[in-house]
mmCIF file of C-alpha atoms in Angstrom:
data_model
loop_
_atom_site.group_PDB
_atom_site.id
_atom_site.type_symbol
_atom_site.label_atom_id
_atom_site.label_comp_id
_atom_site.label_asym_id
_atom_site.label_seq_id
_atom_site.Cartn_x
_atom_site.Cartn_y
_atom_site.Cartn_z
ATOM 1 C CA UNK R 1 0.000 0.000 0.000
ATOM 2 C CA UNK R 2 1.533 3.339 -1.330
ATOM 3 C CA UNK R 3 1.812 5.603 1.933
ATOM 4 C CA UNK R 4 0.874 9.557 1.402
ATOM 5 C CA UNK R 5 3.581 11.868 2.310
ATOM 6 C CA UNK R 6 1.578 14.528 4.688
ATOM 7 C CA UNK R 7 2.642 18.672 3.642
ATOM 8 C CA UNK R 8 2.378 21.480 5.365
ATOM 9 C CA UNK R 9 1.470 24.595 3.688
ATOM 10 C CA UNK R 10 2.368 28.080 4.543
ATOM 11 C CA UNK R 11 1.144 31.414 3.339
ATOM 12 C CA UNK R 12 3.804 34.847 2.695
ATOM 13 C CA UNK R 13 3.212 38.626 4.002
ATOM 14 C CA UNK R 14 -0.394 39.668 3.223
ATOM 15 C CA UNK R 15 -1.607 36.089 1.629
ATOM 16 C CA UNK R 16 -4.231 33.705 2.736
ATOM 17 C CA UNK R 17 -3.695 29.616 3.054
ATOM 18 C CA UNK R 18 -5.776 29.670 -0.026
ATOM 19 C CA UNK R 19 -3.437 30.504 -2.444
ATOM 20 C CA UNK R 20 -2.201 26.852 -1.931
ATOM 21 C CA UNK R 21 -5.281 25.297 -3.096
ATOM 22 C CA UNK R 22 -4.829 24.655 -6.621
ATOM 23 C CA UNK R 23 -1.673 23.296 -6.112
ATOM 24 C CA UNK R 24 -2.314 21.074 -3.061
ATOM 25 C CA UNK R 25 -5.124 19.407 -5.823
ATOM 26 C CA UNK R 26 -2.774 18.262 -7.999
ATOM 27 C CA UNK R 27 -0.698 16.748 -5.656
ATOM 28 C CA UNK R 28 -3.352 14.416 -4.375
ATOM 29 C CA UNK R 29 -2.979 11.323 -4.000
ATOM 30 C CA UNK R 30 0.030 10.355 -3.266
ATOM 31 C CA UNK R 31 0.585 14.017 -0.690
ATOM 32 C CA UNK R 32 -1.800 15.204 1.709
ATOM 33 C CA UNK R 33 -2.114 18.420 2.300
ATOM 34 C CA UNK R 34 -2.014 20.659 5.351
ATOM 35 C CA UNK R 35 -3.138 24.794 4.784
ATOM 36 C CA UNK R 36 -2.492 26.835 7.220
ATOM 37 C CA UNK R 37 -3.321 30.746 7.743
ATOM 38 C CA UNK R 38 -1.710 33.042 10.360
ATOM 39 C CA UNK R 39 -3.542 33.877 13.642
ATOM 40 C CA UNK R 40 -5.601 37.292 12.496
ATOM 41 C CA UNK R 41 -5.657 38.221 15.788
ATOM 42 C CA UNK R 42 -1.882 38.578 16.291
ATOM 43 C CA UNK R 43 -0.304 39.582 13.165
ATOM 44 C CA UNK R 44 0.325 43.380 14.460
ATOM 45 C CA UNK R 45 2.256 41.972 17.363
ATOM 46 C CA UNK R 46 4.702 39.980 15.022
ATOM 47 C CA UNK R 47 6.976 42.269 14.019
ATOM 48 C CA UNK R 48 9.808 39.679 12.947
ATOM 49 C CA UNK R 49 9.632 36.405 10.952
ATOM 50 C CA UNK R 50 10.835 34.846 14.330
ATOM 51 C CA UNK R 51 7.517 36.084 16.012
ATOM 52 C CA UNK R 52 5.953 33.463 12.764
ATOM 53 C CA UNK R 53 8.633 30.595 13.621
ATOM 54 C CA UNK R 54 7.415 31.185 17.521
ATOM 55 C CA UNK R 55 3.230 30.577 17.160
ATOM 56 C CA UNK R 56 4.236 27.840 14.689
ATOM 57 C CA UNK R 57 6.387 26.095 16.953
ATOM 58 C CA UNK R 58 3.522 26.787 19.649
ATOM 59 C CA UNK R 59 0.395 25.160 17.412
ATOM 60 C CA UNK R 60 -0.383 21.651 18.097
ATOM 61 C CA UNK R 61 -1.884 20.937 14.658
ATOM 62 C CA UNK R 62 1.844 21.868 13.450
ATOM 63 C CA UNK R 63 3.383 19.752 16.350
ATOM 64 C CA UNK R 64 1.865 16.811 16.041
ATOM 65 C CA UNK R 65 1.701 16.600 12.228
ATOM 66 C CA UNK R 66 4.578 14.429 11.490
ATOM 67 C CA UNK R 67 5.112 16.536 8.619
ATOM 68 C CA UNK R 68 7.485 15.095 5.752
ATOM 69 C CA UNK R 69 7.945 18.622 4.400
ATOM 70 C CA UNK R 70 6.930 21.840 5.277
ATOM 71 C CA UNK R 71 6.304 24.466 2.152
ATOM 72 C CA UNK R 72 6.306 28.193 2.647
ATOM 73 C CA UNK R 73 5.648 30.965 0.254
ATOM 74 C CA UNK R 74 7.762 34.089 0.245
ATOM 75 C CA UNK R 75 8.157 34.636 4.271
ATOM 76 C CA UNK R 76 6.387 31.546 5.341
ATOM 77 C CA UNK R 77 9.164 29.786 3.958
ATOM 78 C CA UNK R 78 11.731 31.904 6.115
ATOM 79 C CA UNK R 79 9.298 30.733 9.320
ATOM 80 C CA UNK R 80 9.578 27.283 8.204
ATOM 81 C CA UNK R 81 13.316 27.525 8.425
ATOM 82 C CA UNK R 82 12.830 28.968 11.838
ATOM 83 C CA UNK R 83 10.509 26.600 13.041
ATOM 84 C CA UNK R 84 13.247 23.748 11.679
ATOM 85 C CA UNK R 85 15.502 25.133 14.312
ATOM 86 C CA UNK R 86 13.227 23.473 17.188
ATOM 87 C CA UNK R 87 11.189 21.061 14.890
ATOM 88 C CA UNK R 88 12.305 17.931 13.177
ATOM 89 C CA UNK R 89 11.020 17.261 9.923
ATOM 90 C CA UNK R 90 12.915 15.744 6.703
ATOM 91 C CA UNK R 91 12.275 19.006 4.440
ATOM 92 C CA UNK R 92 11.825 22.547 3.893
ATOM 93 C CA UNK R 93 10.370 24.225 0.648
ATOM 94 C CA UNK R 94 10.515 27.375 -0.288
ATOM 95 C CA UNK R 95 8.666 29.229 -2.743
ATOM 96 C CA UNK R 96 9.959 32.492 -3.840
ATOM 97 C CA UNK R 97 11.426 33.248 -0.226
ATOM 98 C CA UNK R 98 14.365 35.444 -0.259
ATOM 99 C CA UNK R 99 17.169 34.829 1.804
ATOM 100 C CA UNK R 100 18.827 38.433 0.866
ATOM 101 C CA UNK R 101 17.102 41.379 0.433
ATOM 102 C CA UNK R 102 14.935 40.604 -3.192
ATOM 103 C CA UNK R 103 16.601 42.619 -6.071
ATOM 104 C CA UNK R 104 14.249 45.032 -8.300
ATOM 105 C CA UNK R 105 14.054 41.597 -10.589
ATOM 106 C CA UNK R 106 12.163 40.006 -7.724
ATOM 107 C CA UNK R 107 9.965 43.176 -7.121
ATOM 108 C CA UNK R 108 6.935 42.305 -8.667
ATOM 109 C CA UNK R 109 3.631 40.164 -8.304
ATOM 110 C CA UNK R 110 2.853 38.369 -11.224
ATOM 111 C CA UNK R 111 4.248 38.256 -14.412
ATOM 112 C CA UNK R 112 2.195 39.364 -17.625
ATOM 113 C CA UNK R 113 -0.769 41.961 -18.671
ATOM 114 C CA UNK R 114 -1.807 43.592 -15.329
ATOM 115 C CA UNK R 115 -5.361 42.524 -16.147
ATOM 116 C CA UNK R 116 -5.107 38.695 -16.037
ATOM 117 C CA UNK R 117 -7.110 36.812 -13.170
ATOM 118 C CA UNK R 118 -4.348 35.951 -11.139
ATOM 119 C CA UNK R 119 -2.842 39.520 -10.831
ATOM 120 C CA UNK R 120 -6.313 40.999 -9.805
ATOM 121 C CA UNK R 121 -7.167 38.303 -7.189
ATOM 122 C CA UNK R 122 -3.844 38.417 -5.989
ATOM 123 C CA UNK R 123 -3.699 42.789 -5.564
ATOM 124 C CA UNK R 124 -6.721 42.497 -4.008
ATOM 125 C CA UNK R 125 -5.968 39.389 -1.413
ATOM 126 C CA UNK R 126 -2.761 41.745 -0.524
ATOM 127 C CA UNK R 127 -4.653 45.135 -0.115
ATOM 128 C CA UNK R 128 -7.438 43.348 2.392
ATOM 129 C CA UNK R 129 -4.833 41.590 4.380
ATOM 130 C CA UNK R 130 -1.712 43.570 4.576
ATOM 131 C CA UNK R 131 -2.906 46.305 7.008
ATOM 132 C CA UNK R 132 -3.129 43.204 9.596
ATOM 133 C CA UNK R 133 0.792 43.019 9.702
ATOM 134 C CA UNK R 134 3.953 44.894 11.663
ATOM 135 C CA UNK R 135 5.321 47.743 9.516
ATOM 136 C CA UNK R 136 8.479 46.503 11.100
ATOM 137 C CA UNK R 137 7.838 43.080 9.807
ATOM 138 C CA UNK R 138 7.841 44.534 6.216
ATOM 139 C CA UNK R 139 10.896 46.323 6.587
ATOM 140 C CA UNK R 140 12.851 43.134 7.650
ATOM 141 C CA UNK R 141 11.564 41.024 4.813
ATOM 142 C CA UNK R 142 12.987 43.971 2.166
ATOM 143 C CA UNK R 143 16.343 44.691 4.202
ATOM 144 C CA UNK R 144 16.711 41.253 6.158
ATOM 145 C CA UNK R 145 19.101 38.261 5.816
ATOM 146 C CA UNK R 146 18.507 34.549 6.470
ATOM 147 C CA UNK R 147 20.766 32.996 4.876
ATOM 148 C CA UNK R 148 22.658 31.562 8.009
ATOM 149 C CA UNK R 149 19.285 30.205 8.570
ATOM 150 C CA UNK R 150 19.208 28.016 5.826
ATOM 151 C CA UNK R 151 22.810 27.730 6.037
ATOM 152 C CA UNK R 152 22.559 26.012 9.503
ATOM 153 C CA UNK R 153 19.389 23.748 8.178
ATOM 154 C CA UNK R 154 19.676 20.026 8.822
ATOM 155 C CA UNK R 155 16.655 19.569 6.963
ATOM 156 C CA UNK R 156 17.117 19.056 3.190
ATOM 157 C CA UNK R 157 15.767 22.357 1.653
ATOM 158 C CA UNK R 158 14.665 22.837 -1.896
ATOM 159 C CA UNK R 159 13.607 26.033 -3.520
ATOM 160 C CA UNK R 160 11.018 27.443 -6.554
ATOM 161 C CA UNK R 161 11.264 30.464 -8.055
ATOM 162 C CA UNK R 162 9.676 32.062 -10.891
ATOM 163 C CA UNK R 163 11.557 33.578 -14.201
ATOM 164 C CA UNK R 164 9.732 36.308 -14.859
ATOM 165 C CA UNK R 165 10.683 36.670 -18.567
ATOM 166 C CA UNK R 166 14.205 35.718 -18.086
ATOM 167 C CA UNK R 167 15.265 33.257 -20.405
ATOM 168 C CA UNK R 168 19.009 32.187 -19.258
ATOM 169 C CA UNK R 169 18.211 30.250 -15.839
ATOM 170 C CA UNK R 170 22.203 31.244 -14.827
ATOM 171 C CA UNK R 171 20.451 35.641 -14.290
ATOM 172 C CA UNK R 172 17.779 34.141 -12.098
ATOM 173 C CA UNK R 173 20.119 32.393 -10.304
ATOM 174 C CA UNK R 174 22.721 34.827 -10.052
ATOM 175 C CA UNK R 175 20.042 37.786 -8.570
ATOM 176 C CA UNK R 176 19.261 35.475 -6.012
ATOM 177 C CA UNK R 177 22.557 36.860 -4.423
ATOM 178 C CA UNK R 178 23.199 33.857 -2.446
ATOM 179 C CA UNK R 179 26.975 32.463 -1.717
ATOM 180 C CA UNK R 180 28.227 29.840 -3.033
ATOM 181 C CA UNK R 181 28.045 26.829 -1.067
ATOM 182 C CA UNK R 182 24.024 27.417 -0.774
ATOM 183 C CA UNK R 183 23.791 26.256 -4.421
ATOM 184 C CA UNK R 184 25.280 22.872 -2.984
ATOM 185 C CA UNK R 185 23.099 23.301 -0.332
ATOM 186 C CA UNK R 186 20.019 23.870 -2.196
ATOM 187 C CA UNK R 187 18.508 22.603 -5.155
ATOM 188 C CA UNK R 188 16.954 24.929 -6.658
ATOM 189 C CA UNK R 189 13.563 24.978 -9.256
ATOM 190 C CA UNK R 190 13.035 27.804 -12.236
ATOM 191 C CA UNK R 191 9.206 28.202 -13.331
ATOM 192 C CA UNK R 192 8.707 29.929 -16.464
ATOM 193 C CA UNK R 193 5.415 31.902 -17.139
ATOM 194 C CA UNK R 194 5.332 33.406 -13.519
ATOM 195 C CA UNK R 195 6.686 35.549 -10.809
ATOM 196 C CA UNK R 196 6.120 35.909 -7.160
ATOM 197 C CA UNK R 197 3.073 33.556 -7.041
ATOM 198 C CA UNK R 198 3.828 30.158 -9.202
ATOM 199 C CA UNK R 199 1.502 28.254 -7.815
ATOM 200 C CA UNK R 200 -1.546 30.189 -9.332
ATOM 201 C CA UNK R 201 0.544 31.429 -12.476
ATOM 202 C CA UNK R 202 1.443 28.243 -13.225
ATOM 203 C CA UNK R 203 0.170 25.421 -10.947
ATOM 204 C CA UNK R 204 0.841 22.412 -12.753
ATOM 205 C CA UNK R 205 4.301 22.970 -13.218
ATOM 206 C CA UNK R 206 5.058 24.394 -9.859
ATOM 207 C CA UNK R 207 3.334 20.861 -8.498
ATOM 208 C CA UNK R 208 5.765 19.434 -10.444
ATOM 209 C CA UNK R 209 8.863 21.288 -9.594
ATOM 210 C CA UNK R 210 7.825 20.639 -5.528
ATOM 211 C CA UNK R 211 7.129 17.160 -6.568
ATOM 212 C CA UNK R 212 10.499 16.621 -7.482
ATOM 213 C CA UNK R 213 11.921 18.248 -4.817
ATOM 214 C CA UNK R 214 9.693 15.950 -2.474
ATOM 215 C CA UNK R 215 11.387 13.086 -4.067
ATOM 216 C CA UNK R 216 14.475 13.844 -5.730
ATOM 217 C CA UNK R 217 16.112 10.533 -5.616
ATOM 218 C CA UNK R 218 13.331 9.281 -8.103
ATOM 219 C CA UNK R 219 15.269 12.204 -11.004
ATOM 220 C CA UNK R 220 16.990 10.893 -13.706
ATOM 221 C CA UNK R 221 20.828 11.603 -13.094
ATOM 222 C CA UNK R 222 21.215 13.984 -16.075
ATOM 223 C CA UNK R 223 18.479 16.083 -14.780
#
């Protein structure tokens, strides 16, 4: 009997769990999915992605999930390294989280006309839910660096990111600004079509990309 890896989903700055959704469906079967939204009632007290790494660390349906990875949009990936400071689990995602402080090529929402679907659900989702959160909290996630968090990881950590436009994979790569040995560290997934929000840009192959990073010993060695 196959046995279903169990996820943990995590929203970014200003997003709600459901941004996951039509991802998480084409993952099903063989991963079940966990979506989880920050505590309303405490985001203006959080005024550092530690506060995040804190309440998860604190939340029971987190605790006692026996996660086998935990994915994390833009800062919810930085909590999920946090939280893998006091929390065992095998893996970390993340999904256009930025270790250094994002580069005007990262700057931007989605990638195409500004009229499509996705970019007017998504400006909307950010101006309802933004006002919740620490202006200090903001400032961090432009000026902050967590790389020494991933750095120190002894979880395996993969990463998606989306192209916007750029066709040579080695510029996305190289704006990431990260040092060297966190290229060893982390393997790393480009999605074309898409910017900061692959997973409604282009769902089916950012399911892909984290499926493959959920199982990376099933790749073919040229890949």
């Amino acid at each position: 009997m196959q046995v279903t890896s169990k996820l943990l989903f995590l929203p970014g700055y200003g997003c709600r769990s459901s941004i996951w959704e039509p991802l998480a469906a084409l993952l099903k079967p063989d991963f079940e999915a966990t979506l989880l939204d920050w505590p309303i009632e405490s985001l203006s007290g959080f005024h550092r992605v530690e506060d995040f790494g804190a309440w998860l660390a604190g939340e029971a349906s987190v605790t006692g999930g026996e996660f086998d990875a935990v994915i994390g949009h833009s800062m919810g990936g930085l909590a999920a390294l946090k939280l893998a400071q006091t929390l065992k689990f095998p893996r970390v995602v993340l999904c256009e989280s930025f270790l250094t402080p994002p580069k005007p090529f990262f700057q931007n929402l989605v990638w195409g006309p500004k009229s499509n679907l996705v970019e007017v659900q998504v400006s909307a989702m950010v101006a309802e839910e933004s006002p919740r959160y620490s202006p200090r909290l903001q400032k961090e996630l432009k000026t902050g660096r967590f790389v020494g968090w991933a750095s120190a990881a002894k979880c395996e950590i993969s990463a998606v990111y989306g192209t916007r436009g750029a066709a040579d994979p080695v510029e996305v790569m190289g704006k990431l600004d990260w040092p060297d040995p966190l290229f060893d560290k982390i393997r790393v997934s480009l999605i074309d079509g898409c910017a900061h929000f692959p997973m409604l840009e282009n769902p089916q192959t950012a399911a892909d990309a984290i499926r493959e990073s959920l199982h990376p010993e099933q790749l073919d060695p040229g890949d």
